[in-house]
Amino acid sequence: MGYEFDAQIAVAEEHPGRYSADLAGGWVVGGGVNGGYQLAVLGNAIATALPEKPDPIAISAYFLSPGAPGPAHVDVDVRRDGRNFATVAADLVQGDQARITTLAPYGDLRRLGGVGRTTASVIDLPPLEGGLSGSFGPPELRPPLLDRFDMRFHPDQVGWAMGNPSGEGVLSAWFRLADGREPDPLELLLVVDALPPTTFALGAMGWAPTLELTAHVRARPAPGWLKVRHLTRNLAGGMFEEDCEVWDSAGRLVAQSRQLALFPK
Amino acid sequence: MGYEFDAQIAVAEEHPGRYSADLAGGWVVGGGVNGGYQLAVLGNAIATALPEKPDPIAISAYFLSPGAPGPAHVDVDVRRDGRNFATVAADLVQGDQARITTLAPYGDLRRLGGVGRTTASVIDLPPLEGGLSGSFGPPELRPPLLDRFDMRFHPDQVGWAMGNPSGEGVLSAWFRLADGREPDPLELLLVVDALPPTTFALGAMGWAPTLELTAHVRARPAPGWLKVRHLTRNLAGGMFEEDCEVWDSAGRLVAQSRQLALFPK
C-alpha cells in the first residue's frame, strides 16, 4: 500500500541530474508551500541520483522564493563523490525561479552506524494522551498543512493558540505523519520544519520566513512516534535562530537542525 | 597600519565574479590550511562583490578537499539580490580543485540592527589572566596556526594537552588575533573554527575533518577580546557535532555556528 507522503515527494528522472516533481497543494501554509516538505522533495531527488548513498547526512537550504503547488524540477550536481560521502549541490526550481538552493553530503546511514553516545537529554513531553492535538480550531481556518500531521503539543507551550503566549521560545510535540507512514531519514527533513515557529510562543503571530536551515540526520529513526522540540534563544538584527531536535521512539537523538529566520513584523 | 590578517585574507578582482587570493602558509594545521581561515578569505571575496551588503549573515560551508598554501581564487555567483539580503553561491578553488563550496546570505549588519534580547548565558571563563595560553608546548612542535592567535583557555578544559582529557565535550577560551586586529564580522568566520576540536577533550587526539560548518553572524562585535566556546553532545555514525558561540566584550552573543565533523579514527 502506498502512503500519501511517498506519492507527494515522488520524483521522476527527466535525464541524469534532472528530476521532475509536483508540489502538492496540501502543504500550503502562510502563503507558500512548506519549506520542510520542499526539502523532502528535493532530498528525494538527490537520493534517487545516489542509489548507493541514499541518506541525507547534512543539508543546508537557502530559501530564495516561495514555492507554489504545481510542477517543479530538481537539478542535482554531484560536486564530489568519495568513499563514504557524496556532496551535491541541488536546486528546487519552478519555471525559471529557484525556490531552494542546497548543499548536502549524502551517505548510507546503515553502513555508517548508529548513535554512539550522547550527553543530550531526551525531550520532556507528557505521555502521548496528555498532549494537545495540533488540529485545534475550526477546520476552515486551519492551514491544509496541519492535516498532513498528527502532532500532540506540550500543553504548557501552546497558550499562544488561545491568545496567551508563554513568552518562552520553546515548542515541543509528539509527531507522526497522519497517513501512518513510519519515519525515515528523508521524512526527518520535513519534521525539522513542521512545527509552528517558536515566535508564536513569544507572542509574535506573523509569518517568519526562513533564510537558512541546516539539518543533520544523525541516525535512521526507529518506527513509531517522534519527539520534536524547537528552541529560540537569541533575537538580533531582526532575526532569530531556531534549534530543533528530533528523538525517535528508541530514545535516540536522530536529527538536529538550526534555522535563521526573520522575526515577524 | 596594516594588520597581518587583512593582508592574508586580501582578494583582487580578476573580473566580476572572480577574485584571486593567496592562502598564507602560517595557517597550516593537521596537514591542510585551516578551514576557518579559508572561509574568511572566501567571505572577503563575497564582501568585495557586494559593497552594499558587506556582512556575512549566515554561511554554510562544505569542505571538498584540503587547501594548501599558495594561489587560489573565489568564484562568486549572486543567486538572489533582495532589499536586505543577497544570497550567493561561492567556491574557493585551487587549480581545478574546489576546496570549499558555500551558500551565504550577505547584508549590512549596521542597517539590520543589534541584539534585541537573548536567554543565552554568557560563556563562563575565569578572568583573562587566569586563562591558560594556547601557546603551550615547545615552538617546534606547535602548528604554525597557533602563532596567529592569542587564546587563553579555561584551565579545567585543557587537561588533554597534558595527557589527561576531561572527558567532557567542551572547550572555551578568550580569543583575539595575535596582531591586535579588532574583531569584525569577517573575522568571526575564522573564530568559529579556530579552537582545537572538542574531541581532544574527549581523549581522541587525531584529525577531525569538518564535513559541514554553518555560521550565523548575529551582530557586529565590539572591540576587545572575544569569548569562544565549543560544545559537543552527540556522537553518531562516526560523526560529532560541534556547536560554537562567540560573545563580544560588550557581553553580546555575536556568532553561533554548528559543524558536523568526522570522529578521529
mmCIF file of C-alpha atoms in Angstrom, chain A residues 57-65 79-80 83 85 87 89 91 98 100-105 109 112-121 167 202 211-212 214-219 229 232-241 243-245 253-254 256-260 262-263 265, chain B residues 57-65 79-80 83 85 87 89 91 98 100-105 109 112-121 167 202 211-212 214-219 229 232-241 243-245 253-254 256-260 262-263 265:
data_model
loop_
_atom_site.group_PDB
_atom_site.id
_atom_site.type_symbol
_atom_site.label_atom_id
_atom_site.label_comp_id
_atom_site.label_asym_id
_atom_site.label_seq_id
_atom_site.Cartn_x
_atom_site.Cartn_y
_atom_site.Cartn_z
ATOM 1 C CA ILE A 57 23.778 13.273 6.317
ATOM 2 C CA ALA A 58 23.559 17.053 6.354
ATOM 3 C CA ILE A 59 21.742 19.564 4.188
ATOM 4 C CA SER A 60 21.899 23.348 4.132
ATOM 5 C CA ALA A 61 18.947 25.003 2.439
ATOM 6 C CA TYR A 62 18.642 28.659 1.462
ATOM 7 C CA PHE A 63 15.138 29.793 0.567
ATOM 8 C CA LEU A 64 15.162 32.085 -2.480
ATOM 9 C CA SER A 65 11.447 32.422 -3.333
ATOM 10 C CA ARG A 79 30.344 18.071 -6.596
ATOM 11 C CA ARG A 80 32.405 15.274 -5.018
ATOM 12 C CA ARG A 83 34.044 6.602 -0.367
ATOM 13 C CA PHE A 85 30.010 10.644 1.295
ATOM 14 C CA THR A 87 28.482 16.095 -1.667
ATOM 15 C CA ALA A 89 24.557 20.997 -4.915
ATOM 16 C CA ASP A 91 18.157 23.372 -6.559
ATOM 17 C CA ALA A 98 14.826 28.697 -7.980
ATOM 18 C CA ILE A 100 15.528 26.500 -2.672
ATOM 19 C CA THR A 101 19.248 26.111 -3.247
ATOM 20 C CA THR A 102 21.060 23.499 -1.157
ATOM 21 C CA LEU A 103 24.359 21.821 -0.414
ATOM 22 C CA ALA A 104 24.295 18.313 1.040
ATOM 23 C CA PRO A 105 26.560 15.357 1.737
ATOM 24 C CA LEU A 109 23.430 5.566 7.466
ATOM 25 C CA LEU A 112 27.891 4.482 8.951
ATOM 26 C CA GLY A 113 26.336 3.140 12.145
ATOM 27 C CA GLY A 114 24.056 4.423 14.867
ATOM 28 C CA VAL A 115 24.285 6.645 17.924
ATOM 29 C CA GLY A 116 27.500 6.088 19.840
ATOM 30 C CA ARG A 117 26.969 8.179 22.943
ATOM 31 C CA THR A 118 25.254 11.388 23.830
ATOM 32 C CA THR A 119 25.042 13.821 26.710
ATOM 33 C CA ALA A 120 21.871 15.386 25.282
ATOM 34 C CA SER A 121 18.652 14.895 27.280
ATOM 35 C CA GLY A 167 6.764 34.176 26.389
ATOM 36 C CA LEU A 202 6.872 34.681 22.055
ATOM 37 C CA LEU A 211 16.529 32.484 5.476
ATOM 38 C CA GLU A 212 18.602 29.348 6.068
ATOM 39 C CA THR A 214 20.734 23.291 8.085
ATOM 40 C CA ALA A 215 19.748 19.803 9.229
ATOM 41 C CA HIS A 216 21.978 16.936 10.339
ATOM 42 C CA VAL A 217 20.496 13.432 10.210
ATOM 43 C CA ARG A 218 22.354 11.544 12.925
ATOM 44 C CA ALA A 219 20.756 8.082 12.689
ATOM 45 C CA ARG A 229 11.465 20.393 20.036
ATOM 46 C CA THR A 232 14.915 30.011 20.260
ATOM 47 C CA ARG A 233 17.301 31.948 22.460
ATOM 48 C CA ASN A 234 18.592 34.929 20.563
ATOM 49 C CA LEU A 235 16.830 37.771 18.729
ATOM 50 C CA ALA A 236 19.241 40.040 16.853
ATOM 51 C CA GLY A 237 19.252 42.102 13.675
ATOM 52 C CA GLY A 238 15.548 41.379 13.193
ATOM 53 C CA MET A 239 16.258 37.648 13.060
ATOM 54 C CA PHE A 240 16.019 34.659 15.370
ATOM 55 C CA GLU A 241 17.586 31.233 15.371
ATOM 56 C CA ASP A 243 17.285 24.948 17.071
ATOM 57 C CA CYS A 244 15.403 21.724 16.516
ATOM 58 C CA GLU A 245 15.966 18.246 17.913
ATOM 59 C CA LEU A 253 18.645 11.852 19.036
ATOM 60 C CA VAL A 254 18.135 11.227 15.288
ATOM 61 C CA GLN A 256 19.474 18.191 14.822
ATOM 62 C CA SER A 257 18.793 21.337 12.866
ATOM 63 C CA ARG A 258 19.152 25.079 13.151
ATOM 64 C CA GLN A 259 17.475 27.736 11.089
ATOM 65 C CA LEU A 260 17.816 31.503 10.876
ATOM 66 C CA LEU A 262 13.118 36.759 10.085
ATOM 67 C CA PHE A 263 11.286 37.891 13.201
ATOM 68 C CA LYS A 265 6.996 42.449 11.692
ATOM 69 C CA ILE B 57 24.623 36.954 7.868
ATOM 70 C CA ALA B 58 24.884 33.186 7.513
ATOM 71 C CA ILE B 59 27.244 30.928 5.622
ATOM 72 C CA SER B 60 27.156 27.172 5.070
ATOM 73 C CA ALA B 61 30.482 25.692 4.021
ATOM 74 C CA TYR B 62 31.094 22.173 2.735
ATOM 75 C CA PHE B 63 34.727 21.087 2.656
ATOM 76 C CA LEU B 64 35.539 19.185 -0.531
ATOM 77 C CA SER B 65 39.346 18.879 -0.418
ATOM 78 C CA ARG B 79 21.734 33.843 -6.774
ATOM 79 C CA ARG B 80 19.315 36.442 -5.478
ATOM 80 C CA ARG B 83 16.342 44.537 -0.419
ATOM 81 C CA PHE B 85 19.888 40.256 1.730
ATOM 82 C CA THR B 87 22.215 35.182 -1.343
ATOM 83 C CA ALA B 89 26.922 30.621 -4.001
ATOM 84 C CA ASP B 91 33.569 28.364 -4.187
ATOM 85 C CA ALA B 98 37.248 23.201 -5.318
ATOM 86 C CA ILE B 100 35.135 24.753 -0.154
ATOM 87 C CA THR B 101 31.698 25.277 -1.624
ATOM 88 C CA THR B 102 29.368 27.648 0.199
ATOM 89 C CA LEU B 103 25.958 29.284 0.249
ATOM 90 C CA ALA B 104 25.583 32.575 2.075
ATOM 91 C CA PRO B 105 23.181 35.480 2.502
ATOM 92 C CA LEU B 109 24.538 44.455 9.976
ATOM 93 C CA LEU B 112 19.819 45.426 10.367
ATOM 94 C CA GLY B 113 20.474 46.358 13.984
ATOM 95 C CA GLY B 114 21.955 44.711 17.045
ATOM 96 C CA VAL B 115 20.985 42.142 19.650
ATOM 97 C CA GLY B 116 17.371 42.528 20.695
ATOM 98 C CA ARG B 117 17.100 40.071 23.569
ATOM 99 C CA THR B 118 18.582 36.749 24.482
ATOM 100 C CA THR B 119 18.065 33.989 27.003
ATOM 101 C CA ALA B 120 21.524 32.559 26.286
ATOM 102 C CA SER B 121 24.096 32.778 29.094
ATOM 103 C CA GLY B 167 36.103 13.531 29.064
ATOM 104 C CA LEU B 202 37.162 13.547 24.826
ATOM 105 C CA LEU B 211 32.132 17.882 6.675
ATOM 106 C CA GLU B 212 29.933 20.938 7.083
ATOM 107 C CA THR B 214 27.251 26.761 9.174
ATOM 108 C CA ALA B 215 27.839 30.066 10.938
ATOM 109 C CA HIS B 216 25.368 32.821 11.765
ATOM 110 C CA VAL B 217 26.772 36.277 12.433
ATOM 111 C CA ARG B 218 24.236 37.873 14.776
ATOM 112 C CA ALA B 219 25.789 41.294 15.384
ATOM 113 C CA ARG B 229 33.009 28.055 23.393
ATOM 114 C CA THR B 232 29.789 18.543 21.549
ATOM 115 C CA ARG B 233 26.950 16.393 22.814
ATOM 116 C CA ASN B 234 26.242 13.667 20.283
ATOM 117 C CA LEU B 235 28.473 11.033 18.653
ATOM 118 C CA ALA B 236 26.666 9.053 15.960
ATOM 119 C CA GLY B 237 27.514 7.393 12.661
ATOM 120 C CA GLY B 238 31.215 8.091 13.270
ATOM 121 C CA MET B 239 30.483 11.832 13.396
ATOM 122 C CA PHE B 240 30.077 14.519 16.022
ATOM 123 C CA GLU B 241 28.504 17.957 16.029
ATOM 124 C CA ASP B 243 28.250 23.977 18.484
ATOM 125 C CA CYS B 244 30.154 27.228 18.827
ATOM 126 C CA GLU B 245 29.194 30.511 20.432
ATOM 127 C CA LEU B 253 26.231 36.759 21.566
ATOM 128 C CA VAL B 254 27.672 37.827 18.188
ATOM 129 C CA GLN B 256 26.620 30.983 16.554
ATOM 130 C CA SER B 257 27.835 28.082 14.484
ATOM 131 C CA ARG B 258 27.475 24.341 14.226
ATOM 132 C CA GLN B 259 29.692 21.921 12.369
ATOM 133 C CA LEU B 260 29.470 18.219 11.622
ATOM 134 C CA LEU B 262 34.303 13.021 11.471
ATOM 135 C CA PHE B 263 35.272 11.493 14.800
ATOM 136 C CA LYS B 265 39.856 7.091 13.932
#
